[in-house]
Short mmCIF file of C-alpha atoms and ligand atoms in Angstrom, two decimals:
data_model
loop_
_atom_site.label_atom_id
_atom_site.label_comp_id
_atom_site.label_asym_id
_atom_site.label_seq_id
_atom_site.Cartn_x
_atom_site.Cartn_y
_atom_site.Cartn_z
CA MET A 1 -61.20 10.50 71.67
CA THR A 2 -58.37 12.74 72.91
CA SER A 3 -58.92 16.16 73.80
CA ALA A 4 -55.18 17.07 74.36
CA ALA A 5 -54.10 20.33 75.74
CA ASN A 6 -54.80 22.76 72.90
CA PRO A 7 -50.52 24.36 72.29
CA SER A 8 -51.02 27.29 70.56
CA ASN A 9 -47.06 26.88 69.31
CA PHE A 10 -45.12 24.77 68.24
CA ASN A 11 -41.99 25.60 71.01
CA GLU A 12 -45.02 24.10 73.10
CA LEU A 13 -45.01 20.92 71.00
CA GLY A 14 -42.17 19.37 72.89
CA LEU A 15 -40.22 19.42 68.87
CA ILE A 16 -36.93 19.65 68.55
CA PRO A 17 -35.02 23.41 67.69
CA GLU A 18 -33.58 22.03 64.00
CA LEU A 19 -37.17 21.59 63.24
CA ILE A 20 -38.96 24.95 64.88
CA ALA A 21 -36.53 26.58 62.83
CA ARG A 22 -37.76 25.57 59.90
CA LEU A 23 -41.36 26.01 60.61
CA SER A 24 -40.49 29.11 60.98
CA ASP A 25 -38.39 29.12 57.70
CA LEU A 26 -41.57 28.45 56.06
CA GLU A 27 -43.67 31.14 58.17
CA TYR A 28 -45.92 28.10 59.54
CA THR A 29 -46.72 31.04 62.26
CA GLN A 30 -49.63 28.28 65.05
CA PRO A 31 -49.75 24.52 64.77
CA THR A 32 -52.95 23.38 62.96
CA PRO A 33 -55.70 21.83 65.52
CA ILE A 34 -54.58 19.04 64.15
CA GLN A 35 -50.91 18.92 64.48
CA ALA A 36 -51.86 20.60 68.34
CA GLN A 37 -53.42 18.01 69.11
CA ALA A 38 -52.32 14.80 67.63
CA ILE A 39 -47.58 15.86 67.29
CA PRO A 40 -46.95 15.42 71.48
CA ASN A 41 -48.30 11.65 71.38
CA ILE A 42 -47.09 11.28 68.17
CA LEU A 43 -43.68 12.16 70.05
CA ALA A 44 -44.71 9.60 72.86
CA GLY A 45 -44.89 6.77 70.85
CA ASN A 46 -48.51 6.09 70.31
CA ASP A 47 -50.09 5.28 67.67
CA LEU A 48 -53.28 7.67 66.27
CA ILE A 49 -56.45 7.48 64.29
CA ALA A 50 -56.88 10.34 62.54
CA GLY A 51 -59.79 11.90 60.80
CA ALA A 52 -58.92 14.76 59.25
CA ASN A 53 -60.08 17.30 56.20
CA THR A 54 -57.97 17.87 53.43
CA GLY A 55 -56.07 21.18 53.65
CA SER A 56 -55.56 20.58 57.68
CA GLY A 57 -51.82 20.15 57.56
CA LYS A 58 -51.70 16.45 58.69
CA THR A 59 -48.71 15.73 56.35
CA ALA A 60 -46.50 18.03 59.59
CA THR A 61 -49.02 15.81 61.80
CA PHE A 62 -46.86 12.49 61.16
CA ALA A 63 -43.26 14.29 58.81
CA LEU A 64 -42.15 16.47 61.90
CA PRO A 65 -42.55 13.86 65.71
CA MET A 66 -41.32 11.09 62.34
CA LEU A 67 -38.29 13.55 61.49
CA GLN A 68 -37.52 14.26 65.01
CA THR A 69 -37.36 10.25 66.52
CA LEU A 70 -35.46 9.69 63.26
CA PHE A 71 -32.90 12.42 63.76
CA LEU A 72 -32.40 11.96 67.21
CA ALA A 73 -32.04 8.30 67.07
CA GLN A 74 -29.54 8.71 64.48
CA SER A 75 -27.24 11.57 66.91
CA ALA A 76 -27.41 9.02 69.05
CA LYS A 77 -26.08 6.46 66.90
CA LYS A 78 -28.69 3.99 68.08
CA THR A 79 -29.44 3.52 63.88
CA ALA A 80 -26.70 1.64 62.52
CA SER A 81 -25.65 1.69 58.83
CA LYS A 82 -29.18 1.65 56.63
CA GLY A 83 -28.24 -1.19 54.98
CA ASN A 84 -30.96 -1.63 52.55
CA PHE A 85 -33.77 -1.07 55.26
CA VAL A 86 -36.15 1.65 56.29
CA SER A 87 -37.27 3.02 59.39
CA GLY A 88 -39.77 5.06 58.41
CA LEU A 89 -42.12 4.22 55.19
CA ILE A 90 -45.63 6.77 54.29
CA LEU A 91 -48.21 5.20 52.26
CA VAL A 92 -50.42 7.02 49.90
CA PRO A 93 -52.72 5.94 47.48
CA THR A 94 -51.65 8.06 44.46
CA ARG A 95 -48.42 8.61 42.79
CA GLU A 96 -48.40 12.68 42.58
CA LEU A 97 -49.40 12.58 46.22
CA ALA A 98 -46.38 10.30 47.01
CA ALA A 99 -44.27 13.21 45.04
CA GLN A 100 -45.75 16.25 46.92
CA VAL A 101 -45.44 14.39 50.41
CA ALA A 102 -42.08 13.66 50.09
CA ASP A 103 -40.75 16.76 48.92
CA SER A 104 -42.86 18.64 52.44
CA VAL A 105 -41.08 15.77 54.43
CA LYS A 106 -37.77 16.43 52.77
CA SER A 107 -38.09 20.02 53.33
CA TYR A 108 -39.08 19.42 57.07
CA SER A 109 -35.94 18.12 57.40
CA ALA A 110 -33.70 21.33 55.56
CA ASN A 111 -32.03 21.26 58.83
CA PHE A 112 -30.57 18.33 59.76
CA ASN A 113 -27.73 18.48 56.55
CA GLY A 114 -29.12 15.00 54.86
CA ALA A 115 -28.69 12.68 57.78
CA ILE A 116 -32.55 11.61 56.61
CA LYS A 117 -32.92 10.58 53.43
CA THR A 118 -36.31 10.65 52.07
CA VAL A 119 -37.59 8.76 49.31
CA ALA A 120 -40.76 8.76 47.06
CA VAL A 121 -41.57 5.57 44.59
CA PHE A 122 -43.97 5.26 42.95
CA GLY A 123 -45.62 3.78 39.69
CA GLY A 124 -45.07 5.31 35.97
CA VAL A 125 -41.69 6.26 36.13
CA SER A 126 -38.71 3.98 35.70
CA VAL A 127 -37.55 1.98 38.60
CA ASN A 128 -34.30 2.02 38.90
CA THR A 129 -33.70 5.56 39.06
CA GLN A 130 -35.45 4.35 42.24
CA MET A 131 -33.45 1.06 42.86
CA GLN A 132 -30.42 3.68 42.33
CA ALA A 133 -32.12 6.20 44.94
CA LEU A 134 -33.00 3.54 47.54
CA ARG A 135 -29.01 2.06 47.43
CA GLY A 136 -27.19 2.22 50.44
CA GLY A 137 -30.91 2.79 52.24
CA ALA A 138 -33.34 5.19 53.18
CA ASP A 139 -34.47 6.81 56.72
CA ILE A 140 -38.21 7.72 54.84
CA ILE A 141 -39.52 5.86 51.89
CA VAL A 142 -42.86 7.76 50.29
CA ALA A 143 -45.07 5.08 48.72
CA THR A 144 -48.24 3.70 46.52
CA PRO A 145 -48.09 -0.31 47.38
CA GLY A 146 -47.49 -1.70 44.19
CA ARG A 147 -44.02 0.09 43.11
CA LEU A 148 -42.96 -0.85 46.32
CA LEU A 149 -43.70 -4.15 45.73
CA ASP A 150 -41.74 -4.49 42.76
CA LEU A 151 -38.87 -2.84 44.65
CA ILE A 152 -39.43 -5.31 47.38
CA SER A 153 -39.57 -8.71 45.14
CA SER A 154 -36.31 -7.19 43.34
CA ASN A 155 -34.03 -6.65 47.31
CA ALA A 156 -33.97 -3.11 46.43
CA ILE A 157 -35.47 -2.38 50.14
CA LYS A 158 -36.81 -4.36 53.15
CA LEU A 159 -39.01 -3.93 55.48
CA ASP A 160 -37.90 -5.75 58.15
CA LYS A 161 -37.17 -3.02 60.01
CA VAL A 162 -39.75 -0.78 60.18
CA LYS A 163 -40.31 1.56 63.12
CA THR A 164 -42.87 3.70 61.63
CA LEU A 165 -45.90 3.53 59.29
CA VAL A 166 -48.38 5.97 58.52
CA LEU A 167 -50.90 5.00 56.00
CA ASP A 168 -52.04 8.30 53.98
CA GLU A 169 -55.72 9.16 53.01
CA ALA A 170 -56.56 5.06 54.52
CA ASP A 171 -60.22 5.57 53.21
CA ARG A 172 -58.09 6.40 50.01
CA LEU A 173 -55.26 4.05 49.92
CA LEU A 174 -58.89 0.68 50.60
CA SER A 175 -60.58 2.57 47.83
CA LEU A 176 -58.81 2.08 44.67
CA GLY A 177 -58.26 -1.22 45.69
CA PHE A 178 -54.58 -1.49 47.19
CA THR A 179 -56.25 -4.28 49.96
CA GLU A 180 -54.02 -6.37 48.95
CA GLU A 181 -51.11 -5.03 48.72
CA LEU A 182 -51.80 -3.72 52.04
CA ALA A 183 -51.44 -7.40 53.69
CA ASN A 184 -48.80 -8.52 51.99
CA LEU A 185 -46.83 -5.49 52.63
CA LEU A 186 -48.14 -5.16 55.87
CA ALA A 187 -47.20 -8.81 56.35
CA LEU A 188 -43.73 -8.07 55.61
CA MET A 189 -43.12 -5.59 58.59
CA PRO A 190 -42.06 -6.35 62.74
CA ALA A 191 -45.41 -6.01 64.44
CA LYS A 192 -44.01 -4.18 67.48
CA ARG A 193 -44.07 -0.52 65.49
CA GLN A 194 -46.07 2.70 65.32
CA THR A 195 -48.49 3.25 63.37
CA MET A 196 -50.54 5.68 62.27
CA LEU A 197 -53.35 6.17 60.20
CA PHE A 198 -55.14 8.96 58.46
CA SER A 199 -58.70 9.79 56.61
CA ALA A 200 -61.09 11.73 55.77
CA THR A 201 -63.88 9.35 55.81
CA PHE A 202 -64.01 6.05 58.12
CA PRO A 203 -65.88 3.92 56.08
CA GLU A 204 -66.34 0.02 57.17
CA GLN A 205 -63.04 -0.86 55.48
CA VAL A 206 -61.41 1.45 57.61
CA LYS A 207 -63.21 0.56 60.39
CA LEU A 208 -61.87 -2.86 60.58
CA LEU A 209 -58.67 -1.89 59.27
CA THR A 210 -57.87 0.45 62.35
CA GLN A 211 -59.43 -2.63 64.66
CA GLU A 212 -56.55 -4.73 63.53
CA LEU A 213 -53.59 -2.85 62.97
CA LEU A 214 -53.70 -0.05 65.50
CA ASN A 215 -52.01 -1.05 69.65
CA ASP A 216 -54.52 1.35 71.82
CA PRO A 217 -54.11 3.67 69.50
CA VAL A 218 -55.45 7.66 70.57
CA GLU A 219 -57.96 8.65 68.81
CA ILE A 220 -58.64 12.11 67.47
CA GLN A 221 -61.64 14.16 65.21
CA VAL A 222 -60.35 17.66 64.41
CA GLN A 223 -63.36 19.38 62.54
CA SER A 224 -60.57 22.58 60.42
CA LYS A 225 -61.64 25.43 61.30
CA GLU A 226 -60.58 26.29 57.59
CA GLU A 227 -64.11 24.60 56.69
CA SER A 228 -65.64 27.85 57.36
CA THR A 229 -63.12 29.58 54.51
CA LEU A 230 -64.81 27.41 52.09
CA VAL A 231 -67.89 28.63 50.21
CA GLN A 232 -70.03 25.71 48.36
CA ARG A 233 -72.27 26.39 45.72
CA VAL A 234 -74.76 24.17 43.48
CA PHE A 235 -76.03 25.84 40.32
CA THR A 236 -79.13 24.01 38.62
CA VAL A 237 -78.74 23.90 34.64
CA ASN A 238 -80.59 22.97 31.72
CA LYS A 239 -79.96 19.77 30.64
CA GLY A 240 -77.00 20.18 28.01
CA GLU A 241 -76.46 23.26 28.42
CA LYS A 242 -73.80 22.80 31.34
CA THR A 243 -70.66 23.36 28.55
CA THR A 244 -71.74 26.66 27.68
CA VAL A 245 -72.94 27.91 31.71
CA LEU A 246 -69.03 26.78 32.68
CA ALA A 247 -67.91 28.99 29.59
CA HIS A 248 -69.63 32.02 30.61
CA LEU A 249 -68.65 31.64 34.03
CA ILE A 250 -64.85 30.82 33.56
CA LYS A 251 -64.78 34.46 31.52
CA GLN A 252 -66.70 36.28 33.88
CA HIS A 253 -65.03 35.44 36.66
CA LYS A 254 -61.53 34.97 34.99
CA TRP A 255 -60.22 32.67 38.56
CA ARG A 256 -56.71 32.51 38.05
CA GLN A 257 -56.96 29.05 38.29
CA ALA A 258 -60.20 26.37 38.20
CA LEU A 259 -59.66 22.69 38.91
CA ILE A 260 -63.22 21.15 37.04
CA PHE A 261 -63.77 17.88 37.62
CA VAL A 262 -65.89 14.80 35.36
CA ASN A 263 -66.42 11.52 35.89
CA ALA A 264 -64.52 10.21 32.67
CA LYS A 265 -60.74 10.08 31.50
CA LYS A 266 -62.43 10.40 28.37
CA ASP A 267 -64.73 13.43 29.05
CA CYS A 268 -61.73 14.70 30.15
CA GLU A 269 -60.10 15.82 26.30
CA HIS A 270 -64.36 15.81 25.07
CA LEU A 271 -64.88 19.27 27.75
CA ALA A 272 -61.75 20.82 27.55
CA SER A 273 -62.24 21.08 23.14
CA LYS A 274 -65.74 21.74 23.79
CA LEU A 275 -64.33 24.67 26.14
CA GLU A 276 -61.88 25.53 23.18
CA LYS A 277 -64.88 25.98 20.68
CA ARG A 278 -65.85 28.52 23.04
CA GLY A 279 -62.44 30.58 23.41
CA VAL A 280 -61.80 29.05 26.91
CA ASN A 281 -58.18 27.20 26.84
CA ALA A 282 -58.19 23.67 29.22
CA GLN A 283 -55.57 21.27 29.48
CA VAL A 284 -56.63 17.88 31.21
CA PHE A 285 -55.33 15.26 33.77
CA HIS A 286 -56.02 11.42 33.98
CA GLY A 287 -55.27 8.23 34.64
CA ASP A 288 -54.41 7.65 31.04
CA LYS A 289 -51.90 10.26 31.02
CA GLY A 290 -48.49 9.15 31.40
CA GLN A 291 -46.62 10.33 34.93
CA SER A 292 -44.33 12.81 33.31
CA GLU A 293 -46.66 14.32 31.64
CA ARG A 294 -48.51 14.11 34.60
CA SER A 295 -45.83 15.79 36.83
CA ARG A 296 -45.48 18.42 34.01
CA VAL A 297 -49.72 19.14 34.05
CA ILE A 298 -49.48 19.35 37.42
CA GLU A 299 -46.21 21.69 37.51
CA LYS A 300 -47.58 24.05 34.97
CA PHE A 301 -51.14 24.33 36.41
CA LYS A 302 -49.21 24.75 40.16
CA ALA A 303 -47.76 27.88 38.83
CA GLY A 304 -50.05 29.30 37.36
CA GLU A 305 -49.19 28.39 33.45
CA ILE A 306 -52.20 26.48 33.39
CA GLU A 307 -55.57 28.43 34.22
CA VAL A 308 -58.33 25.42 33.25
CA LEU A 309 -57.24 22.27 34.36
CA ILE A 310 -59.84 19.73 33.77
CA ALA A 311 -59.49 16.25 35.63
CA THR A 312 -60.53 12.54 36.88
CA ASP A 313 -60.67 11.87 40.50
CA ILE A 314 -56.83 11.35 40.64
CA ALA A 315 -56.60 14.73 41.34
CA ALA A 316 -59.33 14.50 44.03
CA ARG A 317 -56.93 13.89 46.94
CA GLY A 318 -54.01 14.51 48.70
CA LEU A 319 -53.17 17.57 46.25
CA ASP A 320 -51.78 20.72 47.43
CA ILE A 321 -52.96 23.48 44.52
CA GLU A 322 -51.57 26.95 46.77
CA LYS A 323 -54.85 29.28 46.98
CA LEU A 324 -56.86 27.23 44.39
CA PRO A 325 -59.75 29.95 44.01
CA VAL A 326 -62.05 27.52 42.29
CA VAL A 327 -62.88 23.82 42.01
CA ILE A 328 -66.11 23.00 40.02
CA ASN A 329 -67.83 19.42 40.42
CA PHE A 330 -69.40 19.55 35.78
CA ASN A 331 -70.35 15.77 36.91
CA LEU A 332 -70.98 15.16 40.35
CA PRO A 333 -68.51 12.55 41.66
CA ARG A 334 -70.11 8.76 42.95
CA SER A 335 -69.43 8.36 45.61
CA PRO A 336 -70.42 11.06 48.95
CA ALA A 337 -67.18 11.35 49.16
CA ASP A 338 -65.47 12.18 46.86
CA TYR A 339 -67.78 15.19 46.44
CA MET A 340 -65.40 16.31 49.65
CA HIS A 341 -62.35 15.30 48.39
CA ARG A 342 -62.88 17.21 45.53
CA ILE A 343 -64.07 20.19 47.48
CA GLY A 344 -61.06 19.58 49.74
CA ARG A 345 -58.85 21.03 47.20
CA SER A 346 -59.80 24.81 47.36
CA GLY A 347 -60.00 26.65 50.19
CA ARG A 348 -56.86 24.70 51.83
CA ALA A 349 -54.91 26.26 54.99
CA GLY A 350 -56.84 28.36 55.71
CA GLU A 351 -57.06 29.96 52.32
CA VAL A 352 -60.80 31.75 51.08
CA GLY A 353 -62.43 29.39 48.83
CA LEU A 354 -64.52 28.36 46.01
CA ALA A 355 -66.34 24.91 45.28
CA LEU A 356 -68.78 25.30 42.38
CA SER A 357 -70.94 22.37 41.20
CA LEU A 358 -72.94 21.97 38.15
CA ILE A 359 -76.20 19.57 38.34
CA ASP A 360 -79.35 19.05 35.46
CA TYR A 361 -82.05 17.49 35.92
CA GLU A 362 -81.70 14.12 36.18
CA ASP A 363 -78.35 15.20 39.17
CA PHE A 364 -81.28 16.08 41.67
CA HIS A 365 -81.86 13.31 43.28
CA HIS A 366 -77.99 12.59 43.52
CA PHE A 367 -77.18 16.06 44.45
CA LYS A 368 -79.18 14.91 46.85
CA ILE A 369 -77.54 11.93 48.42
CA ILE A 370 -74.42 13.87 48.88
CA GLU A 371 -75.79 16.76 50.63
CA LYS A 372 -77.23 14.13 53.12
CA LYS A 373 -73.67 12.02 53.67
CA ASN A 374 -72.31 15.42 54.23
CA LYS A 375 -74.85 17.25 56.25
CA LEU A 376 -74.97 19.85 54.39
CA ARG A 377 -77.87 21.91 53.15
CA LEU A 378 -77.10 24.03 50.31
CA GLU A 379 -79.79 26.98 48.81
CA ARG A 380 -80.34 25.90 44.59
CA GLU A 381 -78.75 28.89 42.75
CA GLU A 382 -79.24 29.78 38.86
CA VAL A 383 -76.46 31.96 37.04
CA THR A 384 -77.93 34.87 36.03
CA GLY A 385 -78.95 34.63 31.55
CA PHE A 386 -78.77 30.93 32.31
CA ALA A 387 -82.59 30.02 33.83
CA VAL A 388 -84.19 27.35 33.49
CA ASN A 389 -86.74 26.75 31.73
CA GLN A 390 -89.96 24.60 31.78
CA ALA A 391 -89.25 21.55 30.60
CA ASN A 392 -86.16 21.04 31.80
CA LEU A 393 -88.65 21.48 35.77
CA ASP A 394 -90.49 19.07 34.47
CA ALA A 395 -89.20 16.66 33.43
CA ALA A 396 -87.07 16.44 37.07
CA ASP A 397 -90.27 16.49 38.76
CA ALA A 398 -91.04 13.29 36.25
CA LEU A 399 -87.79 11.59 37.60
CA LYS A 400 -88.64 13.01 41.12
CA ASN A 401 -92.60 10.32 40.46
CA GLU A 402 -91.02 8.00 39.03
CA LYS A 403 -90.85 4.35 40.81
CA PRO A 404 -87.24 2.71 42.18
CA MET A 405 -86.94 -0.14 41.01
CA ALA A 406 -88.04 -3.10 42.66
CA LYS A 407 -85.25 -5.09 43.66
CA PRO A 408 -84.05 -8.85 42.79
CA GLU A 409 -84.47 -10.72 45.50
CA GLY A 410 -82.01 -12.36 47.49
CA THR A 411 -80.15 -9.03 46.90
CA GLY A 412 -80.47 -6.31 49.40
CA LYS A 413 -78.29 -6.76 53.45
CA LYS A 414 -77.99 -10.20 52.85
CA LYS A 415 -75.34 -9.58 49.70
CA ASN A 416 -74.46 -7.05 51.93
CA LYS A 417 -74.08 -9.09 54.70
CA ASN A 418 -72.07 -11.47 52.72
CA LYS A 419 -69.35 -8.28 51.80
CA ALA A 420 -68.64 -7.51 55.52
CA ASN A 421 -67.75 -11.21 56.19
CA GLN A 422 -65.54 -11.21 53.05
CA GLU A 423 -63.94 -7.92 53.96
CA ASP A 424 -63.50 -9.12 56.96
CA ASP A 425 -61.22 -12.32 55.73
CA VAL A 426 -59.58 -9.94 54.16
CA TRP A 427 -58.43 -7.86 57.25
CA SER A 428 -58.28 -11.41 59.86
CA GLY A 429 -54.42 -12.10 58.04
CA TRP A 430 -53.70 -8.61 59.54
CA ARG A 431 -53.42 -8.66 63.40
CA ARG A 432 -50.44 -8.14 65.09
CA LYS A 433 -49.07 -10.81 65.95
P1 AMP B 1 -52.09 19.74 54.49
O1 AMP B 1 -53.53 19.07 54.98
O2 AMP B 1 -50.86 18.38 55.26
O3 AMP B 1 -51.97 18.51 52.78
O4 AMP B 1 -51.11 20.94 54.38
C1 AMP B 1 -51.92 21.59 54.06
C2 AMP B 1 -51.46 22.98 53.17
O5 AMP B 1 -50.78 23.28 54.67
C3 AMP B 1 -49.84 22.66 52.62
O6 AMP B 1 -49.10 23.66 51.73
C4 AMP B 1 -48.57 22.68 54.19
O7 AMP B 1 -47.98 23.96 53.08
C5 AMP B 1 -49.66 23.85 54.58
N1 AMP B 1 -49.76 24.06 56.55
C6 AMP B 1 -49.66 22.94 56.99
N2 AMP B 1 -49.58 22.55 58.62
C7 AMP B 1 -49.58 24.78 58.24
C8 AMP B 1 -49.38 25.57 60.15
N3 AMP B 1 -48.59 25.01 60.66
N4 AMP B 1 -49.72 27.02 59.75
C9 AMP B 1 -49.74 27.37 58.27
N5 AMP B 1 -49.27 26.79 56.39
C10 AMP B 1 -49.32 25.06 57.47
#
């Protein structure tokens, strides 16, 4: 791990005046820890692996040096006409994140007088508009992998001249099954380039990817100070009472906005209608909604026009909702890593945030796993007026004493090993030539 000196203002990072002035307009008074450590290294041309929590300021971390390098190269007329090529490619796992990151990049480049063209490319919306936007090439593309491949196959863009590649939310890119698309895209890029990989977690798949993809990378792991501004609480409730408790909490606390996570699309609608019967108006956000509807809902939620939003995990990553006061796990996420992503929607960039989880006895065991994997230990609380009754406590005990199911022979470790080998095979085509 590199421990670079920690500059405490943007002037010390080596950024050009156009960017410094823009950051001042945006009221970024000092770099976040990841910005302070990573930006000088990126400007020096190093590859980078960064482990950073959501809300740590990682978008500016890769966007600022990328913009600076491209802008300086253009000013020195080192870059020829764009043709249908792109210099900087940022790959992200979701459509919302693509739109959000592209907006940030455009905002950071406001003082470049249009010299740097950034285009967002993602599925669910008309491909023609994006083809038009790409006409004449682009300096930076922020893309989800599938749509980018579509545009490449219709010759709208070429990756032969990519100089900088960013994999944002790499763990999510892989867990959403973009492995093959990534391999196809990487095969189209020049081996000589700068690559940066950002990931909140480093499961085996991501580690393999970093080994194959990065060239002597600088490694930065940031424990963001922001973490401490997020308060996590867990409430035990009786089975079947979660909705009543949730409606009670929403009415009692009158949160400006609340983001509620469930695990399935149909659960979004179901919970929304049950809340409505209890006098709470909620909107839903999930993958079955068309892209324009998804964007509309997020915009309204961001603007505070929607107070309660019920979402699946597509909202768990990357979404930056300023000053989101509370995230509630109505259902626990299956993956412990997703717990961290969900709660990271609140308490971003040093704001005070609150993450609540409602658990009934069937969740007890899984919540312990979430705690263990995330090195957490939270006190179990009860909501006043909704004490857990004896029947539920007994049911919890009975479940605890149940013997775990025996695993069928021939499964277990051996199977995992095979899986790891398969993953090895997937990455083997990605090696730098
Ligand atoms: P990110 O982790 O990139 O999604 O950023 C989270 C939020 O922090 C965004 O709203 C950024 O605009 C904001 N942000 C990023 N860097 C800074 C900074 N140095 N000072 C203040 N806010 C920042």
